[in-house]
PDB file of C-alpha atoms in Angstrom:
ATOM      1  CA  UNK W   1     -32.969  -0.425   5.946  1.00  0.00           C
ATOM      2  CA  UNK W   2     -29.306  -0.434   6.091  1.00  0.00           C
ATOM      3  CA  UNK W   3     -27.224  -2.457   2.856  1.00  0.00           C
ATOM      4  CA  UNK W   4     -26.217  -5.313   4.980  1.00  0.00           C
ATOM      5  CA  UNK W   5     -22.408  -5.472   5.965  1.00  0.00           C
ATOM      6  CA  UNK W   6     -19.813  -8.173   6.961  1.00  0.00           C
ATOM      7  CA  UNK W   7     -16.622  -7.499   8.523  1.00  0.00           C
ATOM      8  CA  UNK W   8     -13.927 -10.081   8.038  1.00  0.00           C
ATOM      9  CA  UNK W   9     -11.701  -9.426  11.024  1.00  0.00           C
ATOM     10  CA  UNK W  10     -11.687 -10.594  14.428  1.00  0.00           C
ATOM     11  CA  UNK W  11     -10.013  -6.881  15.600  1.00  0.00           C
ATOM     12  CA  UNK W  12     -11.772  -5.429  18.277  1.00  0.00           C
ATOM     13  CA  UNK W  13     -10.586  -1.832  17.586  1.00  0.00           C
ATOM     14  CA  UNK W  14     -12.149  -2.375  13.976  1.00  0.00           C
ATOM     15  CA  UNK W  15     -15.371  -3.123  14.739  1.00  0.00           C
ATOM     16  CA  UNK W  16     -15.416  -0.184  17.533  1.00  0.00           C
ATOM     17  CA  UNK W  17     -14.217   2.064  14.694  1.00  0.00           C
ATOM     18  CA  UNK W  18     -17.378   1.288  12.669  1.00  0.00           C
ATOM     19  CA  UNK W  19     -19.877   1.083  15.420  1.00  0.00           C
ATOM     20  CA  UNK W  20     -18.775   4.876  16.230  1.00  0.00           C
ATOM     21  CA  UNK W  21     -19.378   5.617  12.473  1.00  0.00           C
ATOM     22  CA  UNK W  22     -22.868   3.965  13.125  1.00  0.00           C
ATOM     23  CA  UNK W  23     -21.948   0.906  11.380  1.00  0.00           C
ATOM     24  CA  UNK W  24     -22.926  -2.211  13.065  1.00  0.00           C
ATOM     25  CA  UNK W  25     -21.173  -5.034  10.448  1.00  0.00           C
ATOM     26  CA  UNK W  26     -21.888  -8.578  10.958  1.00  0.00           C
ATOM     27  CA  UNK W  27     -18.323 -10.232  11.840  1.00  0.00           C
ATOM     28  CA  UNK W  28     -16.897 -13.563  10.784  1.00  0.00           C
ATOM     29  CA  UNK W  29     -13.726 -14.305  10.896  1.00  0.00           C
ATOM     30  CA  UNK W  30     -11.705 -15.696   7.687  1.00  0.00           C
ATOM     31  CA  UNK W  31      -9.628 -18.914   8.154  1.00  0.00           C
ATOM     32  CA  UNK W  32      -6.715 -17.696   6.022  1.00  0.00           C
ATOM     33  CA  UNK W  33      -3.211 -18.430   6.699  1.00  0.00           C
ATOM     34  CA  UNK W  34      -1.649 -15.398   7.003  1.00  0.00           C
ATOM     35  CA  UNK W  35       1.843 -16.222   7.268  1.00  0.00           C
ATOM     36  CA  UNK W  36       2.005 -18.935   4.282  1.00  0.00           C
ATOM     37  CA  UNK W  37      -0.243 -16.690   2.458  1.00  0.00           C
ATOM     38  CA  UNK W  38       3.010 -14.279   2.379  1.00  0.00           C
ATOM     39  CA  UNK W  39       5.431 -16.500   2.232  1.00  0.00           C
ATOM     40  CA  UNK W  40       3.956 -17.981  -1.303  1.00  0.00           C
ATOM     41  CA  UNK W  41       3.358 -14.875  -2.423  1.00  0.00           C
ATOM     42  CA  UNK W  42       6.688 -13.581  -2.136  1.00  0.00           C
ATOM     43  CA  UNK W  43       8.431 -16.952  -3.553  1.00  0.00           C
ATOM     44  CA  UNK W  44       5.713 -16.075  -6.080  1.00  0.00           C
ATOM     45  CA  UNK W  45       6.979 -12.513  -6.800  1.00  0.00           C
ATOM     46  CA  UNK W  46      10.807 -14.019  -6.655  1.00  0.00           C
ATOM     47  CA  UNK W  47      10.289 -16.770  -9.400  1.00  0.00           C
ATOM     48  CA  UNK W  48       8.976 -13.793 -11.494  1.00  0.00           C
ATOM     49  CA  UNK W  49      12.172 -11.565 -11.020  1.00  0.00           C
ATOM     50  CA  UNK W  50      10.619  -8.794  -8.602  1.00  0.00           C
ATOM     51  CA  UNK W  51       9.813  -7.978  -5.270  1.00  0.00           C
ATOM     52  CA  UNK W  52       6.006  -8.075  -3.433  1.00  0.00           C
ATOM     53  CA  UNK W  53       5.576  -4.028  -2.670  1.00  0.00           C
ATOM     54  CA  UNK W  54       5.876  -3.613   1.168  1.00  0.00           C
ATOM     55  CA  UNK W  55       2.424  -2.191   1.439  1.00  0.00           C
ATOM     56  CA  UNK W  56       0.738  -4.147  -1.154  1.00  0.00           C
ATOM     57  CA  UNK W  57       1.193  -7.438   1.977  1.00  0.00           C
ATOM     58  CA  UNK W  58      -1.184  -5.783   3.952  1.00  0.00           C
ATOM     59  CA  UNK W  59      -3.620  -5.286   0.586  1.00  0.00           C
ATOM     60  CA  UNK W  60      -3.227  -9.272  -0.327  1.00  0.00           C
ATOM     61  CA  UNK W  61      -4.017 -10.364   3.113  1.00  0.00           C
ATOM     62  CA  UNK W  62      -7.322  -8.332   3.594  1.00  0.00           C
ATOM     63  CA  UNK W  63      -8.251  -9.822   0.259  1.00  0.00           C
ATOM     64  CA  UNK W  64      -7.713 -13.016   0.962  1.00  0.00           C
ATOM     65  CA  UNK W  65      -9.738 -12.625   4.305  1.00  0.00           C
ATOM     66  CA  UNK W  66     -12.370 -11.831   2.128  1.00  0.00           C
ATOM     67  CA  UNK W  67     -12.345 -14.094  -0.149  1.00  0.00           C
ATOM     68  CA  UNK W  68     -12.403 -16.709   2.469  1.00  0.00           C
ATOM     69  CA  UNK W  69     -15.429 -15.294   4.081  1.00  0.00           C
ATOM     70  CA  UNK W  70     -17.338 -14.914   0.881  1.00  0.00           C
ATOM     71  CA  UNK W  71     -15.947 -18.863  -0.333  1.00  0.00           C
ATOM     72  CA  UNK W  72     -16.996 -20.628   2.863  1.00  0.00           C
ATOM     73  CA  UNK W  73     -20.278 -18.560   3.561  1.00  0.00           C
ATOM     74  CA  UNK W  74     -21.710 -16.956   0.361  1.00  0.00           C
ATOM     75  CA  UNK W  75     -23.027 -13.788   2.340  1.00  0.00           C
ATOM     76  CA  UNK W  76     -25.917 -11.682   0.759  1.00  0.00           C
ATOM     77  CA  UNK W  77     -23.636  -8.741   1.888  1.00  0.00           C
ATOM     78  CA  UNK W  78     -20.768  -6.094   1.271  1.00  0.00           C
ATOM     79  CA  UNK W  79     -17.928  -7.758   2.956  1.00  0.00           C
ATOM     80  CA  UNK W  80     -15.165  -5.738   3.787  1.00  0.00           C
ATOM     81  CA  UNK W  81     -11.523  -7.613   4.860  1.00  0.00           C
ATOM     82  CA  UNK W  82      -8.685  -5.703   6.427  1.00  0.00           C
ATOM     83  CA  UNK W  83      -5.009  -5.863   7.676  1.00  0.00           C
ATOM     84  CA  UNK W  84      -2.610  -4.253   8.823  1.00  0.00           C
ATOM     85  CA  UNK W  85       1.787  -4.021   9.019  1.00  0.00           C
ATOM     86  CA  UNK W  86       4.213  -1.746  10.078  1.00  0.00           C
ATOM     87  CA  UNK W  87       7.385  -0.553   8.038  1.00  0.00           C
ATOM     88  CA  UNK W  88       9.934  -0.288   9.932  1.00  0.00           C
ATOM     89  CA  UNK W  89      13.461   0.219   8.108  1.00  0.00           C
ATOM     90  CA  UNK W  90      12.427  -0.827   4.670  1.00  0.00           C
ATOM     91  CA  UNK W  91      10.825  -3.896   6.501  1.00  0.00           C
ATOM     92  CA  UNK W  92       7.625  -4.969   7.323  1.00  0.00           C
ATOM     93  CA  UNK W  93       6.166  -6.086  10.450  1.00  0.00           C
ATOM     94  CA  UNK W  94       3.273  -7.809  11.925  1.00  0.00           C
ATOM     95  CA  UNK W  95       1.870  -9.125  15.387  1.00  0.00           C
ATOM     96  CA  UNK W  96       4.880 -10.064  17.720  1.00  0.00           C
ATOM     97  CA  UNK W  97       2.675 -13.173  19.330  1.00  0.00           C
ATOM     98  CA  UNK W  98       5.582 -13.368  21.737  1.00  0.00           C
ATOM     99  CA  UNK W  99       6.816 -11.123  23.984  1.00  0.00           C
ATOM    100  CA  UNK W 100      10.060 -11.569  23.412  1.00  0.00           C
ATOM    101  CA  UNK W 101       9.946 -10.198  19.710  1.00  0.00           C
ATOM    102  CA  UNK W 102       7.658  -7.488  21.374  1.00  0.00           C
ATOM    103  CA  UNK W 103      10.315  -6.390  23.345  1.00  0.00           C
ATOM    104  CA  UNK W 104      13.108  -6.540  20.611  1.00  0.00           C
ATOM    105  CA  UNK W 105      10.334  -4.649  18.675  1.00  0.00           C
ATOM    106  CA  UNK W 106       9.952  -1.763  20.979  1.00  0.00           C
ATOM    107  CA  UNK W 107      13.680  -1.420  21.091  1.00  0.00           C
ATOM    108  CA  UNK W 108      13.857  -0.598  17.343  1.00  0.00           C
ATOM    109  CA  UNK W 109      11.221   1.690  17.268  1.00  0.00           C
ATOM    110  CA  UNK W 110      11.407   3.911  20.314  1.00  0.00           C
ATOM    111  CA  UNK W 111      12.007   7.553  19.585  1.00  0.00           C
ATOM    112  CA  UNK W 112      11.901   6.607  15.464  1.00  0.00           C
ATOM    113  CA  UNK W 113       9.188   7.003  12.934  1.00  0.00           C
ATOM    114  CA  UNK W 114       7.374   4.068  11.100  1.00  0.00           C
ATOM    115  CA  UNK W 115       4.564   3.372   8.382  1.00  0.00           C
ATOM    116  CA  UNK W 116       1.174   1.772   9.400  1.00  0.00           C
ATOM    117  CA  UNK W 117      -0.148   0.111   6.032  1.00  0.00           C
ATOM    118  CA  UNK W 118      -3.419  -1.205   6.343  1.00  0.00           C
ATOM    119  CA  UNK W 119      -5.070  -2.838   3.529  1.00  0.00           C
ATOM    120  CA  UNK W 120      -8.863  -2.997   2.823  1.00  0.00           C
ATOM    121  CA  UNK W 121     -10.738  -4.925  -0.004  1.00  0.00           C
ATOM    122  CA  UNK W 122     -14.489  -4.848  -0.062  1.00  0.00           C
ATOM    123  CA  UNK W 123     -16.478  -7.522  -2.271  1.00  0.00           C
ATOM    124  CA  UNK W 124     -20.018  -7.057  -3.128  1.00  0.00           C
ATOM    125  CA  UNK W 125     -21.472 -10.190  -2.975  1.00  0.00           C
ATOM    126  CA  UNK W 126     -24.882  -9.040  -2.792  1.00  0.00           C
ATOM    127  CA  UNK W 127     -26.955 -11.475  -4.458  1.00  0.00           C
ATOM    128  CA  UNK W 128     -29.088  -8.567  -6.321  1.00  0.00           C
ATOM    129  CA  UNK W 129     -25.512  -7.360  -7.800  1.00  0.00           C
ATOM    130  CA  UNK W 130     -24.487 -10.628  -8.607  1.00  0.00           C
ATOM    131  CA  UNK W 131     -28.043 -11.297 -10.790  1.00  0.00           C
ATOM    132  CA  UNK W 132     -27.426  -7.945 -12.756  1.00  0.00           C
ATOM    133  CA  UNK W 133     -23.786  -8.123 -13.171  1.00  0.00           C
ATOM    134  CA  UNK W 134     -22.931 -11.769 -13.117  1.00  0.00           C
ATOM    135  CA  UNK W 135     -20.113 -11.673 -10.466  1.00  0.00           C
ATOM    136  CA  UNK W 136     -19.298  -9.865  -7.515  1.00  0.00           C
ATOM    137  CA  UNK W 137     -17.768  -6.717  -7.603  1.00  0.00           C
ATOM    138  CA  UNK W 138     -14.369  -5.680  -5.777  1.00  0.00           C
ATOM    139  CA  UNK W 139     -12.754  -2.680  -5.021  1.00  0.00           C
ATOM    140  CA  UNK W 140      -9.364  -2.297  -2.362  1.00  0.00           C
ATOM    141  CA  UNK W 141      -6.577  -0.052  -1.483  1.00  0.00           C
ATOM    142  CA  UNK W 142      -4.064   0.816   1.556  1.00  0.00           C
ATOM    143  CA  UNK W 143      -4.289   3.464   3.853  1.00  0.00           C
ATOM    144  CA  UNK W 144      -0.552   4.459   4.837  1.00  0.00           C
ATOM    145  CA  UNK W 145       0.127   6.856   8.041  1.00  0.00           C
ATOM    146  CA  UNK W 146       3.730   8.067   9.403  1.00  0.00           C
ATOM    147  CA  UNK W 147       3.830   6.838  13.149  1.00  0.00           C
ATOM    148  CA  UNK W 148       6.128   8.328  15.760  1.00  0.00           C
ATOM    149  CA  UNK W 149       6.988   6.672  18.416  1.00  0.00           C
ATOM    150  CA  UNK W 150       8.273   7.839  22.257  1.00  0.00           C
ATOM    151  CA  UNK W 151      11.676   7.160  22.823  1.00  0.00           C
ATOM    152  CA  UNK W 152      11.021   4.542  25.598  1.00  0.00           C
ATOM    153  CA  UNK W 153      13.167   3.300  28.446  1.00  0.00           C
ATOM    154  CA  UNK W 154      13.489  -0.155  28.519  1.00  0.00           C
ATOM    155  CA  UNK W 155      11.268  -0.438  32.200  1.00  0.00           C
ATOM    156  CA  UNK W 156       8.278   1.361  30.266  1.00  0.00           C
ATOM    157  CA  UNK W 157       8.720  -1.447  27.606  1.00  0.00           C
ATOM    158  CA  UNK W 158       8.769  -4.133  29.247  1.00  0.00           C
ATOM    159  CA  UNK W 159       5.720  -3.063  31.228  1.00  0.00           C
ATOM    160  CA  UNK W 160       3.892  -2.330  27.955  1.00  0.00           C
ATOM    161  CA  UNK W 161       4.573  -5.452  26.560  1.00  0.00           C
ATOM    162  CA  UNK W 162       3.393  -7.155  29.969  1.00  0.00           C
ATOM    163  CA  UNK W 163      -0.055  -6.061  29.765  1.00  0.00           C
ATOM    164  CA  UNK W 164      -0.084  -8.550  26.232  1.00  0.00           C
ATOM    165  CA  UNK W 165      -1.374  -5.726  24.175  1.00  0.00           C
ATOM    166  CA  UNK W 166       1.043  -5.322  21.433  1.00  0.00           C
ATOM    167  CA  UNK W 167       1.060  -9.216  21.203  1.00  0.00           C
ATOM    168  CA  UNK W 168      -1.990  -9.638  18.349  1.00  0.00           C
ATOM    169  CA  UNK W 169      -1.475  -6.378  17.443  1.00  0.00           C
ATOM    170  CA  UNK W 170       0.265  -4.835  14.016  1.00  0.00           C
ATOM    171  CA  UNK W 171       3.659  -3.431  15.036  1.00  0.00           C
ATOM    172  CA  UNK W 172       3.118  -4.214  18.495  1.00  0.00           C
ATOM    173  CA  UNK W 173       1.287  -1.120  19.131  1.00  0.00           C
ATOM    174  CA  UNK W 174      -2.018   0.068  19.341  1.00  0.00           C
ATOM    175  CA  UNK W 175      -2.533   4.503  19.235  1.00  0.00           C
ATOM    176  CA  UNK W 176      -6.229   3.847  20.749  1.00  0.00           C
ATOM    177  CA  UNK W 177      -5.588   1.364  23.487  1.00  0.00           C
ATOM    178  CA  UNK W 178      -2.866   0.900  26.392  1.00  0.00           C
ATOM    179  CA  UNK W 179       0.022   1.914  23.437  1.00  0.00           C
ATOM    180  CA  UNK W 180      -1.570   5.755  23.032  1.00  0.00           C
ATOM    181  CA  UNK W 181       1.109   7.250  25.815  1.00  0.00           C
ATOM    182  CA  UNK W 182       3.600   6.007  23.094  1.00  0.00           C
ATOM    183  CA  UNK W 183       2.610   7.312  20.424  1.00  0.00           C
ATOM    184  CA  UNK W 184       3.546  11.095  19.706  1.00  0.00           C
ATOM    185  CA  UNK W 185       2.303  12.097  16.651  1.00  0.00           C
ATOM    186  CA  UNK W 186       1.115  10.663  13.253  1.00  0.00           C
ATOM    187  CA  UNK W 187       0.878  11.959   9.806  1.00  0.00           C
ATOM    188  CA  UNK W 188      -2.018  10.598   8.032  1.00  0.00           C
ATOM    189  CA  UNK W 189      -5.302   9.149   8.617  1.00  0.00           C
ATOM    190  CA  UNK W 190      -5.551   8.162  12.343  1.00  0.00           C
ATOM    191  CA  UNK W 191      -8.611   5.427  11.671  1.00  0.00           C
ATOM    192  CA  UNK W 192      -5.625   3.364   9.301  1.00  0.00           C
ATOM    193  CA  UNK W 193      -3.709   3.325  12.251  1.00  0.00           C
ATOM    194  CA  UNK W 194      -6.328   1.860  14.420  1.00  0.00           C
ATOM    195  CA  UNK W 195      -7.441  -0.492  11.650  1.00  0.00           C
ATOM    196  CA  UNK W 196     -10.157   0.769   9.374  1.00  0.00           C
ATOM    197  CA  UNK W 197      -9.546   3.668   7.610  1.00  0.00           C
ATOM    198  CA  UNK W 198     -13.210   5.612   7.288  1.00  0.00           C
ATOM    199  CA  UNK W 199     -12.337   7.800   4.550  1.00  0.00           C
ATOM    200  CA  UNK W 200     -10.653   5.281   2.158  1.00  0.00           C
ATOM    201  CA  UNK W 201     -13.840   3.090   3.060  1.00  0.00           C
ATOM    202  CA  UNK W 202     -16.502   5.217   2.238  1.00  0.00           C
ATOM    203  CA  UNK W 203     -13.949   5.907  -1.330  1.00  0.00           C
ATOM    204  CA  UNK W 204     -13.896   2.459  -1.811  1.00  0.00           C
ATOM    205  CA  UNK W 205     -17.960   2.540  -1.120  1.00  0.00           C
ATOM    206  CA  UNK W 206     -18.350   5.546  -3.843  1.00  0.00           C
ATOM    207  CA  UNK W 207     -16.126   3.328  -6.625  1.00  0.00           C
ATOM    208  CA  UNK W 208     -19.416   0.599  -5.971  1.00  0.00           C
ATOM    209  CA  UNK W 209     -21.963   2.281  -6.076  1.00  0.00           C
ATOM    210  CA  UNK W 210     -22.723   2.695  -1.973  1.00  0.00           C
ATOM    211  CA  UNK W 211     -22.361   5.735   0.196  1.00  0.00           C
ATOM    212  CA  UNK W 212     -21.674   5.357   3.564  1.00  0.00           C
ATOM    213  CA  UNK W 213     -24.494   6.546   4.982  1.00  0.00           C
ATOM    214  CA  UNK W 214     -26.357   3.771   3.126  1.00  0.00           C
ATOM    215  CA  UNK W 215     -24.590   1.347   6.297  1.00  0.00           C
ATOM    216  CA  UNK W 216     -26.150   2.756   9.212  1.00  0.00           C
ATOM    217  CA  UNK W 217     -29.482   1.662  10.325  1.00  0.00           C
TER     218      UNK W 217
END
């Protein structure tokens, strides 16, 4: 029987990552507030003198997604949260959600080279670990990839951004979907890009005492 598995993400391209790895994750989606979760976490980081690490954003947000889940539901599970930003001229970037910042988007990246980060935390909240260790366990990390992009015309932009793909998407682009024509090469893991990064999961796995295998049915 397969260790049961929750993933806290409403990404399509996530949960088709994992279902071709043979993992078929229960999926409830987290309530979090991504934005203000940032924002307070940088005003956070400013108080304190310093500066929230561009690709530890992605990292606090799949946590918190996490912790929501866990919070609001208590799951007998492994429950893995993820997210995922582009850096983009020492900057980073999430979903457009309009198309007008899709377009402006696409203008500053065609024919240039970005940073996917995606963060992942897992929490074990498996009620058996919890009765022999007294808490859940966590364990997280960021996959980072080197994205180039085509160097666009503006026509093949504004059709991309038409479609509403690169709307709810991190950096306005997916390398899977409608967005893979416009994507020319990557350096890195290709899964982070997508979403889910399989090899840093089944690390993370390993560091709790799971292998991946132990997921599938």
């Amino acid at each position: 029987m397969a260790v049961p598995f929750l993933l806290a993400s409403r990404s399509p391209a996530r949960l088709a990552t994992l279902r071709s790895a043979g993992v078929e994750p229960r999926v409830e989606v987290s309530g979090v507030d991504e934005d203000a979760l940032l924002d307070a976490a940088r005003a956070a980081a400013a108080a304190a003198g310093t500066v929230l690490a561009l690709r530890d954003q992605p990292y606090l947000l799949a946590r918190a997604k996490a912790d929501d889940v866990v919070a609001r539901l208590d799951p007998d599970a492994i429950v893995l949260g993820c997210d995922s930003m582009l850096e983009l001229d020492g900057e980073i970037l999430g979903k457009p959600h309009s198309p007008e910042i899709a377009i402006e988007r696409w203008r500053a990246m065609r024919g240039r080279t970005g940073v996917l980060h995606s963060g992942h935390a897992i929490i074990d909240n498996r009620h058996g670990v919890r009765a022999s260790t007294g808490a859940a366990t966590i364990a997280g990390d960021t996959s980072s990839t080197v994205v180039h992009f085509a160097d666009l015309t503006d026509d093949e932009i504004e059709a991309y951004v038409a479609t509403g793909e690169p709307l709810h998407v991190a950096g306005a682009f997916t390398v899977d979907g409608l967005g893979g024509p416009y994507v020319t090469a990557i350096e890195g893991d290709y899964h982070g890009v997508v979403g889910v990064s399989l090899p840093l999961l089944r690390v993370l796995l390993r560091s709790l005492g799971v292998d991946f295998h132990e997921l599938r049915a």
